[in-house]
Amino acid sequence: MKRGLALIAAALVALAAVAGAGAKSNDTTITGAGSTFVAPLVGAWTPALGSAFGYSVQYSAVGSGAGIQAISSNQVDFGASDAPLNPAQASSCSDCLQIPWALSAVSVFYNVPGAPVHLKLEGNTISKIFLGQITNWNDAAIKALNKGANLPDLRITPVFRSDGSGTSYAFTDYLSSVNGEWKNKIGVSTQPAFPAGQGAKGSSGVAGLVSRTSGAVGYADIAYAVANHLHFAAVRNRSGKFLYPSLRRIEAAALAFKKVPSNNEMHIVDPPKSAKLAYPISTYTYVMVHQKTAHAAELRKMIFWALTQGQKPQYAAKLTFAPLSTVKTVLVAAEKTLKTVHS
């Protein structure tokens, strides 16, 4: 843990040196660390926040687990995580608030020569691949879902996140929902004990390893799959439809879960059969701040901007992040929680 925090500190120092060269003397610097899932969106927000408020936002994409560590130990002004705080984390950071601030999906992408652009997969099959039980791309289970497709006699290499990851949390939340063996043996975790395959650090690491490995399959947010020109699966939802992630399908998943608990923890994987257009591995991602913080006024402005202006298509839609206003109860809860941040 100490080594991870040291790496975050070093990354932020390096970012400060770069940002400081062009920053105005009256700029406010706000530091953050965590989710690689939301990093492309934070990167799109950063210049606009500088123009709007004169803020220099320095964000280190070190993974959700490290982001939670960083905010808990007061190394940054905000953490970012696709996984909600677990009971131990909530206890160690007793005044930490988690605020949903972005909505997207986990894609399942692959490098299989000759396979369709959107290979059809379903939860049980995906679970068995990552359990190491389905080991070849021409396995009968995969062929049955993709009649007529050219599936080679090629060994499957599952690729997973080796670091603490909110993307892994969302992915295993889904697998636990659709496969009882996965739920009992592996469960839901930011750093699950994958029984097969190879690990890589960060979403970019997983995408890079899949792109270099014939027969590989991995998972990351849809923005990384698109950016790396990877083919991603159409995953069967409960209504029986095979869907790949899109804005409309992410919104449909979110709309199936409108009730927001007091701690803002949302689970929107594997929506009910009635949500016919829902992509089944959709997820919220959170910004985490201390309720009492020296940068309270600045953080309230920054996060409110992210919840409102930052949801506009020029920032979010091009990265396949759906607007939080899709589910008004979530946006209202996020804004209500943000108002409690004080100095």
mmCIF file of C-alpha atoms in Angstrom:
data_model
loop_
_atom_site.group_PDB
_atom_site.id
_atom_site.type_symbol
_atom_site.label_atom_id
_atom_site.label_comp_id
_atom_site.label_asym_id
_atom_site.label_seq_id
_atom_site.Cartn_x
_atom_site.Cartn_y
_atom_site.Cartn_z
ATOM 1 C CA MET A 1 0.000 0.000 0.000
ATOM 2 C CA LYS A 2 2.828 2.421 0.887
ATOM 3 C CA ARG A 3 4.505 1.760 -2.445
ATOM 4 C CA GLY A 4 1.223 2.474 -4.258
ATOM 5 C CA LEU A 5 0.791 5.790 -2.451
ATOM 6 C CA ALA A 6 4.394 6.722 -3.192
ATOM 7 C CA LEU A 7 3.776 6.107 -6.890
ATOM 8 C CA ILE A 8 0.691 8.341 -6.762
ATOM 9 C CA ALA A 9 2.690 11.092 -5.074
ATOM 10 C CA ALA A 10 5.450 10.838 -7.683
ATOM 11 C CA ALA A 11 2.915 10.949 -10.515
ATOM 12 C CA LEU A 12 1.242 14.047 -9.084
ATOM 13 C CA VAL A 13 4.587 15.814 -8.650
ATOM 14 C CA ALA A 14 5.388 15.121 -12.293
ATOM 15 C CA LEU A 15 1.964 16.363 -13.388
ATOM 16 C CA ALA A 16 2.367 19.504 -11.291
ATOM 17 C CA ALA A 17 5.656 20.296 -13.003
ATOM 18 C CA VAL A 18 4.066 20.009 -16.450
ATOM 19 C CA ALA A 19 0.877 21.872 -15.548
ATOM 20 C CA GLY A 20 2.695 24.553 -13.617
ATOM 21 C CA ALA A 21 4.684 25.645 -16.646
ATOM 22 C CA GLY A 22 1.578 27.060 -18.322
ATOM 23 C CA ALA A 23 -0.598 27.839 -15.303
ATOM 24 C CA LYS A 24 -1.553 31.348 -14.239
ATOM 25 C CA SER A 25 -0.270 32.521 -10.886
ATOM 26 C CA ASN A 26 -3.819 32.754 -9.506
ATOM 27 C CA ASP A 27 -4.842 29.251 -10.619
ATOM 28 C CA THR A 28 -6.221 26.835 -8.067
ATOM 29 C CA THR A 29 -4.686 23.373 -8.304
ATOM 30 C CA ILE A 30 -6.963 20.426 -7.553
ATOM 31 C CA THR A 31 -5.416 16.961 -7.433
ATOM 32 C CA GLY A 32 -7.141 13.656 -7.977
ATOM 33 C CA ALA A 33 -6.290 10.005 -8.491
ATOM 34 C CA GLY A 34 -8.026 6.742 -9.250
ATOM 35 C CA SER A 35 -10.180 5.178 -11.947
ATOM 36 C CA THR A 36 -8.685 4.556 -15.384
ATOM 37 C CA PHE A 37 -12.268 3.976 -16.574
ATOM 38 C CA VAL A 38 -13.200 7.644 -16.106
ATOM 39 C CA ALA A 39 -9.755 9.029 -17.029
ATOM 40 C CA PRO A 40 -10.637 9.861 -20.675
ATOM 41 C CA LEU A 41 -13.633 11.880 -19.488
ATOM 42 C CA VAL A 42 -11.664 13.707 -16.778
ATOM 43 C CA GLY A 43 -9.081 14.480 -19.456
ATOM 44 C CA ALA A 44 -11.804 16.005 -21.638
ATOM 45 C CA TRP A 45 -13.102 18.070 -18.707
ATOM 46 C CA THR A 46 -9.755 19.452 -17.569
ATOM 47 C CA PRO A 47 -9.195 22.213 -20.175
ATOM 48 C CA ALA A 48 -12.805 23.383 -19.841
ATOM 49 C CA LEU A 49 -12.499 23.579 -16.051
ATOM 50 C CA GLY A 50 -9.377 25.684 -16.509
ATOM 51 C CA SER A 51 -11.262 28.073 -18.785
ATOM 52 C CA ALA A 52 -14.350 28.212 -16.572
ATOM 53 C CA PHE A 53 -12.720 28.613 -13.145
ATOM 54 C CA GLY A 54 -8.970 28.950 -13.600
ATOM 55 C CA TYR A 55 -8.501 25.501 -12.053
ATOM 56 C CA SER A 56 -5.534 23.275 -12.821
ATOM 57 C CA VAL A 57 -6.856 19.729 -12.410
ATOM 58 C CA GLN A 58 -4.091 17.145 -12.071
ATOM 59 C CA TYR A 59 -5.459 13.625 -12.311
ATOM 60 C CA SER A 60 -3.411 10.441 -11.958
ATOM 61 C CA ALA A 61 -5.108 7.360 -13.477
ATOM 62 C CA VAL A 62 -3.731 4.757 -11.071
ATOM 63 C CA GLY A 63 -6.818 2.556 -10.654
ATOM 64 C CA SER A 64 -9.850 2.753 -8.398
ATOM 65 C CA GLY A 65 -8.238 0.924 -5.484
ATOM 66 C CA ALA A 66 -5.268 3.297 -5.387
ATOM 67 C CA GLY A 67 -7.627 6.264 -5.773
ATOM 68 C CA ILE A 68 -9.562 5.227 -2.680
ATOM 69 C CA GLN A 69 -6.276 4.823 -0.781
ATOM 70 C CA ALA A 70 -5.155 8.275 -1.903
ATOM 71 C CA ILE A 71 -8.293 10.119 -0.780
ATOM 72 C CA SER A 72 -8.416 8.121 2.472
ATOM 73 C CA SER A 73 -4.845 9.188 3.311
ATOM 74 C CA ASN A 74 -5.432 12.833 2.247
ATOM 75 C CA GLN A 75 -2.878 12.652 -0.578
ATOM 76 C CA VAL A 76 -5.345 14.134 -3.077
ATOM 77 C CA ASP A 77 -8.371 16.429 -3.107
ATOM 78 C CA PHE A 78 -10.573 13.812 -4.738
ATOM 79 C CA GLY A 79 -10.507 10.120 -5.542
ATOM 80 C CA ALA A 80 -12.293 8.414 -8.413
ATOM 81 C CA SER A 81 -13.591 4.865 -8.341
ATOM 82 C CA ASP A 82 -15.964 2.705 -10.351
ATOM 83 C CA ALA A 83 -16.413 0.577 -7.224
ATOM 84 C CA PRO A 84 -18.319 1.950 -4.233
ATOM 85 C CA LEU A 85 -16.587 2.004 -0.871
ATOM 86 C CA ASN A 86 -16.678 -1.339 0.879
ATOM 87 C CA PRO A 87 -17.413 -1.394 4.642
ATOM 88 C CA ALA A 88 -13.713 -1.405 5.628
ATOM 89 C CA GLN A 89 -12.934 1.523 3.308
ATOM 90 C CA ALA A 90 -15.949 3.472 4.511
ATOM 91 C CA SER A 91 -14.807 2.908 8.095
ATOM 92 C CA SER A 92 -11.232 4.052 7.454
ATOM 93 C CA CYS A 93 -12.470 7.139 5.580
ATOM 94 C CA SER A 94 -15.469 7.863 7.759
ATOM 95 C CA ASP A 95 -16.184 11.313 6.296
ATOM 96 C CA CYS A 96 -15.700 10.267 2.663
ATOM 97 C CA LEU A 97 -18.658 10.916 0.378
ATOM 98 C CA GLN A 98 -19.167 8.985 -2.862
ATOM 99 C CA ILE A 99 -20.962 10.866 -5.594
ATOM 100 C CA PRO A 100 -21.980 9.289 -8.926
ATOM 101 C CA TRP A 101 -20.594 11.558 -11.637
ATOM 102 C CA ALA A 102 -20.411 9.468 -14.804
ATOM 103 C CA LEU A 103 -22.263 6.589 -16.462
ATOM 104 C CA SER A 104 -20.865 4.177 -19.027
ATOM 105 C CA ALA A 105 -20.285 0.472 -19.700
ATOM 106 C CA VAL A 106 -17.688 -2.278 -19.553
ATOM 107 C CA SER A 107 -16.986 -3.810 -22.946
ATOM 108 C CA VAL A 108 -15.745 -7.350 -23.546
ATOM 109 C CA PHE A 109 -13.221 -7.137 -26.370
ATOM 110 C CA TYR A 110 -11.191 -9.744 -28.190
ATOM 111 C CA ASN A 111 -8.478 -10.382 -30.742
ATOM 112 C CA VAL A 112 -9.713 -13.323 -32.799
ATOM 113 C CA PRO A 113 -8.708 -13.398 -36.489
ATOM 114 C CA GLY A 114 -11.726 -13.897 -38.733
ATOM 115 C CA ALA A 115 -14.312 -13.506 -35.960
ATOM 116 C CA PRO A 116 -17.307 -11.158 -36.360
ATOM 117 C CA VAL A 117 -16.955 -7.501 -35.390
ATOM 118 C CA HIS A 118 -19.512 -8.045 -32.612
ATOM 119 C CA LEU A 119 -19.130 -11.666 -31.534
ATOM 120 C CA LYS A 120 -22.197 -12.872 -29.633
ATOM 121 C CA LEU A 121 -21.543 -13.859 -26.015
ATOM 122 C CA GLU A 122 -23.664 -14.336 -22.893
ATOM 123 C CA GLY A 123 -22.913 -14.182 -19.194
ATOM 124 C CA ASN A 124 -22.491 -17.870 -18.478
ATOM 125 C CA THR A 125 -20.083 -18.309 -21.393
ATOM 126 C CA ILE A 126 -18.053 -15.236 -20.418
ATOM 127 C CA SER A 127 -17.872 -16.546 -16.841
ATOM 128 C CA LYS A 128 -16.594 -19.924 -18.006
ATOM 129 C CA ILE A 129 -13.953 -18.267 -20.200
ATOM 130 C CA PHE A 130 -12.587 -16.306 -17.236
ATOM 131 C CA LEU A 131 -12.881 -19.359 -14.984
ATOM 132 C CA GLY A 132 -10.636 -21.192 -17.460
ATOM 133 C CA GLN A 133 -13.352 -23.723 -18.301
ATOM 134 C CA ILE A 134 -13.832 -22.671 -21.939
ATOM 135 C CA THR A 135 -10.365 -22.590 -23.453
ATOM 136 C CA ASN A 136 -10.753 -22.441 -27.229
ATOM 137 C CA TRP A 137 -12.556 -20.069 -29.568
ATOM 138 C CA ASN A 138 -14.220 -22.897 -31.509
ATOM 139 C CA ASP A 139 -15.764 -24.313 -28.319
ATOM 140 C CA ALA A 140 -19.288 -25.618 -28.860
ATOM 141 C CA ALA A 141 -20.789 -23.031 -26.470
ATOM 142 C CA ILE A 142 -19.352 -20.102 -28.459
ATOM 143 C CA LYS A 143 -20.235 -21.690 -31.817
ATOM 144 C CA ALA A 144 -23.836 -22.204 -30.699
ATOM 145 C CA LEU A 145 -24.162 -18.464 -30.071
ATOM 146 C CA ASN A 146 -22.535 -17.539 -33.394
ATOM 147 C CA LYS A 147 -24.008 -19.856 -36.021
ATOM 148 C CA GLY A 148 -22.202 -19.551 -39.347
ATOM 149 C CA ALA A 149 -19.328 -17.489 -37.929
ATOM 150 C CA ASN A 150 -15.718 -18.350 -38.728
ATOM 151 C CA LEU A 151 -14.323 -19.275 -35.324
ATOM 152 C CA PRO A 152 -10.730 -20.536 -35.447
ATOM 153 C CA ASP A 153 -9.143 -23.393 -33.543
ATOM 154 C CA LEU A 154 -7.322 -20.906 -31.324
ATOM 155 C CA ARG A 155 -6.587 -20.964 -27.613
ATOM 156 C CA ILE A 156 -8.316 -18.294 -25.510
ATOM 157 C CA THR A 157 -6.124 -16.042 -23.363
ATOM 158 C CA PRO A 158 -8.237 -14.189 -20.779
ATOM 159 C CA VAL A 159 -6.707 -10.814 -19.854
ATOM 160 C CA PHE A 160 -7.646 -9.145 -16.584
ATOM 161 C CA ARG A 161 -6.685 -6.157 -14.459
ATOM 162 C CA SER A 162 -3.741 -6.904 -12.170
ATOM 163 C CA ASP A 163 -4.280 -3.754 -10.075
ATOM 164 C CA GLY A 164 -7.184 -2.780 -7.834
ATOM 165 C CA SER A 165 -9.846 -1.832 -10.343
ATOM 166 C CA GLY A 166 -13.394 -0.564 -10.288
ATOM 167 C CA THR A 167 -13.758 -1.962 -13.803
ATOM 168 C CA SER A 168 -12.993 -5.406 -12.366
ATOM 169 C CA TYR A 169 -15.605 -4.691 -9.689
ATOM 170 C CA ALA A 170 -18.298 -3.935 -12.282
ATOM 171 C CA PHE A 171 -17.258 -6.911 -14.419
ATOM 172 C CA THR A 172 -17.321 -9.347 -11.500
ATOM 173 C CA ASP A 173 -20.564 -7.807 -10.230
ATOM 174 C CA TYR A 174 -22.064 -8.849 -13.558
ATOM 175 C CA LEU A 175 -20.481 -12.313 -13.593
ATOM 176 C CA SER A 176 -21.649 -12.949 -10.034
ATOM 177 C CA SER A 177 -25.167 -11.959 -11.044
ATOM 178 C CA VAL A 178 -25.336 -14.369 -13.984
ATOM 179 C CA ASN A 179 -23.245 -17.329 -12.799
ATOM 180 C CA GLY A 180 -23.619 -18.987 -9.395
ATOM 181 C CA GLU A 181 -20.264 -20.746 -9.606
ATOM 182 C CA TRP A 182 -18.503 -17.429 -10.204
ATOM 183 C CA LYS A 183 -20.376 -15.856 -7.283
ATOM 184 C CA ASN A 184 -19.400 -18.679 -4.918
ATOM 185 C CA LYS A 185 -15.789 -19.173 -6.041
ATOM 186 C CA ILE A 186 -14.629 -15.663 -7.011
ATOM 187 C CA GLY A 187 -17.294 -13.135 -6.059
ATOM 188 C CA VAL A 188 -17.351 -9.367 -6.545
ATOM 189 C CA SER A 189 -14.043 -7.581 -6.037
ATOM 190 C CA THR A 190 -11.798 -4.782 -7.241
ATOM 191 C CA GLN A 191 -8.938 -7.293 -7.358
ATOM 192 C CA PRO A 192 -10.449 -10.761 -7.833
ATOM 193 C CA ALA A 193 -8.363 -13.927 -7.904
ATOM 194 C CA PHE A 194 -8.794 -14.779 -11.575
ATOM 195 C CA PRO A 195 -8.010 -18.490 -11.994
ATOM 196 C CA ALA A 196 -6.850 -18.255 -15.618
ATOM 197 C CA GLY A 197 -5.161 -15.849 -18.004
ATOM 198 C CA GLN A 198 -2.755 -12.917 -17.791
ATOM 199 C CA GLY A 199 -2.930 -9.673 -15.830
ATOM 200 C CA ALA A 200 -2.188 -6.142 -17.037
ATOM 201 C CA LYS A 201 -2.169 -2.808 -15.247
ATOM 202 C CA GLY A 202 -4.856 -0.275 -16.050
ATOM 203 C CA SER A 203 -7.489 -0.272 -18.775
ATOM 204 C CA SER A 204 -4.876 0.782 -21.299
ATOM 205 C CA GLY A 205 -2.683 -2.138 -20.225
ATOM 206 C CA VAL A 206 -5.504 -4.644 -20.726
ATOM 207 C CA ALA A 207 -6.413 -3.143 -24.108
ATOM 208 C CA GLY A 208 -2.771 -3.149 -25.178
ATOM 209 C CA LEU A 209 -2.170 -6.768 -24.173
ATOM 210 C CA VAL A 210 -5.324 -7.937 -25.953
ATOM 211 C CA SER A 211 -4.366 -6.069 -29.117
ATOM 212 C CA ARG A 212 -0.935 -7.774 -29.110
ATOM 213 C CA THR A 213 -2.133 -11.298 -28.281
ATOM 214 C CA SER A 214 -3.928 -13.435 -30.844
ATOM 215 C CA GLY A 215 -6.800 -15.228 -29.128
ATOM 216 C CA ALA A 216 -6.984 -12.817 -26.196
ATOM 217 C CA VAL A 217 -10.161 -11.513 -24.582
ATOM 218 C CA GLY A 218 -10.355 -8.763 -21.970
ATOM 219 C CA TYR A 219 -12.587 -6.103 -20.480
ATOM 220 C CA ALA A 220 -12.433 -2.331 -20.048
ATOM 221 C CA ASP A 221 -14.712 0.621 -20.518
ATOM 222 C CA ILE A 222 -15.993 1.050 -24.044
ATOM 223 C CA ALA A 223 -13.876 4.175 -24.677
ATOM 224 C CA TYR A 224 -10.672 2.106 -24.456
ATOM 225 C CA ALA A 225 -12.015 -0.539 -26.847
ATOM 226 C CA VAL A 226 -12.920 2.111 -29.416
ATOM 227 C CA ALA A 227 -9.645 4.004 -28.992
ATOM 228 C CA ASN A 228 -7.647 0.811 -29.538
ATOM 229 C CA HIS A 229 -9.774 -0.295 -32.518
ATOM 230 C CA LEU A 230 -10.696 -3.555 -30.795
ATOM 231 C CA HIS A 231 -13.712 -5.652 -31.694
ATOM 232 C CA PHE A 232 -16.133 -5.940 -28.780
ATOM 233 C CA ALA A 233 -18.879 -8.412 -28.048
ATOM 234 C CA ALA A 234 -22.630 -8.133 -28.263
ATOM 235 C CA VAL A 235 -23.667 -9.495 -24.855
ATOM 236 C CA ARG A 236 -27.061 -11.129 -24.370
ATOM 237 C CA ASN A 237 -29.298 -9.396 -21.846
ATOM 238 C CA ARG A 238 -32.135 -10.943 -19.836
ATOM 239 C CA SER A 239 -34.658 -10.228 -22.593
ATOM 240 C CA GLY A 240 -32.550 -12.360 -24.962
ATOM 241 C CA LYS A 241 -31.179 -9.544 -27.088
ATOM 242 C CA PHE A 242 -27.488 -9.474 -28.051
ATOM 243 C CA LEU A 243 -26.350 -5.871 -27.603
ATOM 244 C CA TYR A 244 -23.035 -4.055 -27.703
ATOM 245 C CA PRO A 245 -22.646 -0.906 -25.580
ATOM 246 C CA SER A 246 -24.062 2.352 -26.898
ATOM 247 C CA LEU A 247 -25.432 5.493 -25.275
ATOM 248 C CA ARG A 248 -29.050 4.412 -25.695
ATOM 249 C CA ARG A 249 -28.371 0.947 -24.253
ATOM 250 C CA ILE A 250 -26.421 2.286 -21.276
ATOM 251 C CA GLU A 251 -29.275 4.698 -20.571
ATOM 252 C CA ALA A 252 -31.772 1.819 -20.740
ATOM 253 C CA ALA A 253 -29.767 -0.099 -18.125
ATOM 254 C CA ALA A 254 -29.630 2.916 -15.802
ATOM 255 C CA LEU A 255 -33.367 3.587 -16.174
ATOM 256 C CA ALA A 256 -34.095 0.097 -14.846
ATOM 257 C CA PHE A 257 -32.661 1.116 -11.445
ATOM 258 C CA LYS A 258 -34.020 4.451 -10.214
ATOM 259 C CA LYS A 259 -33.921 4.018 -6.432
ATOM 260 C CA VAL A 260 -30.812 5.591 -4.872
ATOM 261 C CA PRO A 261 -29.685 4.386 -1.411
ATOM 262 C CA SER A 262 -28.446 6.850 1.199
ATOM 263 C CA ASN A 263 -24.780 6.170 0.390
ATOM 264 C CA ASN A 264 -25.364 6.559 -3.389
ATOM 265 C CA GLU A 265 -24.142 3.021 -4.135
ATOM 266 C CA MET A 266 -25.700 1.890 -7.415
ATOM 267 C CA HIS A 267 -25.656 -1.530 -9.106
ATOM 268 C CA ILE A 268 -27.083 -1.578 -12.633
ATOM 269 C CA VAL A 269 -25.629 -4.784 -14.105
ATOM 270 C CA ASP A 270 -27.894 -7.538 -15.472
ATOM 271 C CA PRO A 271 -31.083 -5.427 -15.657
ATOM 272 C CA PRO A 272 -34.488 -7.165 -15.572
ATOM 273 C CA LYS A 273 -36.126 -8.703 -18.623
ATOM 274 C CA SER A 274 -38.395 -5.671 -18.963
ATOM 275 C CA ALA A 275 -35.371 -3.524 -19.894
ATOM 276 C CA LYS A 276 -35.243 -4.887 -23.428
ATOM 277 C CA LEU A 277 -32.699 -2.412 -24.780
ATOM 278 C CA ALA A 278 -30.347 -2.489 -21.774
ATOM 279 C CA TYR A 279 -26.688 -3.356 -22.200
ATOM 280 C CA PRO A 280 -26.061 -5.721 -19.252
ATOM 281 C CA ILE A 281 -22.588 -4.581 -18.085
ATOM 282 C CA SER A 282 -23.286 -0.897 -17.472
ATOM 283 C CA THR A 283 -22.029 0.985 -14.432
ATOM 284 C CA TYR A 284 -21.825 4.301 -12.632
ATOM 285 C CA THR A 285 -18.471 5.670 -11.565
ATOM 286 C CA TYR A 286 -17.940 7.879 -8.504
ATOM 287 C CA VAL A 287 -15.973 10.879 -7.348
ATOM 288 C CA MET A 288 -14.979 10.626 -3.673
ATOM 289 C CA VAL A 289 -14.262 13.600 -1.448
ATOM 290 C CA HIS A 290 -13.990 14.358 2.246
ATOM 291 C CA GLN A 291 -17.091 16.057 3.607
ATOM 292 C CA LYS A 292 -14.818 18.556 5.331
ATOM 293 C CA THR A 293 -11.964 19.748 3.128
ATOM 294 C CA ALA A 294 -9.830 22.846 2.653
ATOM 295 C CA HIS A 295 -10.827 23.011 -1.028
ATOM 296 C CA ALA A 296 -14.551 22.648 -0.339
ATOM 297 C CA ALA A 297 -15.678 25.662 -2.388
ATOM 298 C CA GLU A 298 -13.471 24.746 -5.331
ATOM 299 C CA LEU A 299 -14.521 21.079 -5.271
ATOM 300 C CA ARG A 300 -18.201 21.970 -5.123
ATOM 301 C CA LYS A 301 -17.795 24.146 -8.211
ATOM 302 C CA MET A 302 -15.729 21.566 -10.077
ATOM 303 C CA ILE A 303 -17.978 18.602 -9.314
ATOM 304 C CA PHE A 304 -21.196 20.550 -9.955
ATOM 305 C CA TRP A 305 -19.757 21.535 -13.340
ATOM 306 C CA ALA A 306 -18.931 17.860 -14.013
ATOM 307 C CA LEU A 307 -22.486 16.830 -13.048
ATOM 308 C CA THR A 308 -24.049 19.422 -15.354
ATOM 309 C CA GLN A 309 -21.906 21.018 -18.077
ATOM 310 C CA GLY A 310 -19.542 18.048 -18.119
ATOM 311 C CA GLN A 311 -22.372 15.737 -19.191
ATOM 312 C CA LYS A 312 -22.808 17.549 -22.505
ATOM 313 C CA PRO A 313 -22.202 15.554 -25.710
ATOM 314 C CA GLN A 314 -18.952 17.321 -26.603
ATOM 315 C CA TYR A 315 -17.380 15.845 -23.477
ATOM 316 C CA ALA A 316 -19.293 12.685 -22.607
ATOM 317 C CA ALA A 317 -21.079 11.260 -25.641
ATOM 318 C CA LYS A 318 -17.985 11.054 -27.825
ATOM 319 C CA LEU A 319 -16.452 8.768 -25.156
ATOM 320 C CA THR A 320 -19.701 6.762 -24.768
ATOM 321 C CA PHE A 321 -20.577 8.209 -21.378
ATOM 322 C CA ALA A 322 -24.333 8.663 -21.028
ATOM 323 C CA PRO A 323 -25.672 11.799 -19.314
ATOM 324 C CA LEU A 324 -26.478 11.539 -15.599
ATOM 325 C CA SER A 325 -29.728 13.390 -16.290
ATOM 326 C CA THR A 326 -30.948 10.101 -17.799
ATOM 327 C CA VAL A 327 -31.963 9.118 -14.265
ATOM 328 C CA LYS A 328 -33.073 12.272 -12.449
ATOM 329 C CA THR A 329 -33.111 10.557 -9.048
ATOM 330 C CA VAL A 330 -29.381 9.839 -9.367
ATOM 331 C CA LEU A 331 -28.543 13.392 -10.426
ATOM 332 C CA VAL A 332 -30.637 14.846 -7.587
ATOM 333 C CA ALA A 333 -28.944 12.553 -5.054
ATOM 334 C CA ALA A 334 -25.494 13.491 -6.392
ATOM 335 C CA GLU A 335 -26.187 17.223 -6.152
ATOM 336 C CA LYS A 336 -27.719 16.851 -2.683
ATOM 337 C CA THR A 337 -24.635 15.011 -1.417
ATOM 338 C CA LEU A 338 -22.312 17.574 -2.993
ATOM 339 C CA LYS A 339 -24.013 20.412 -1.095
ATOM 340 C CA THR A 340 -22.879 18.855 2.200
ATOM 341 C CA VAL A 341 -19.182 19.331 1.373
ATOM 342 C CA HIS A 342 -17.784 22.134 3.552
ATOM 343 C CA SER A 343 -14.540 23.620 4.827
#
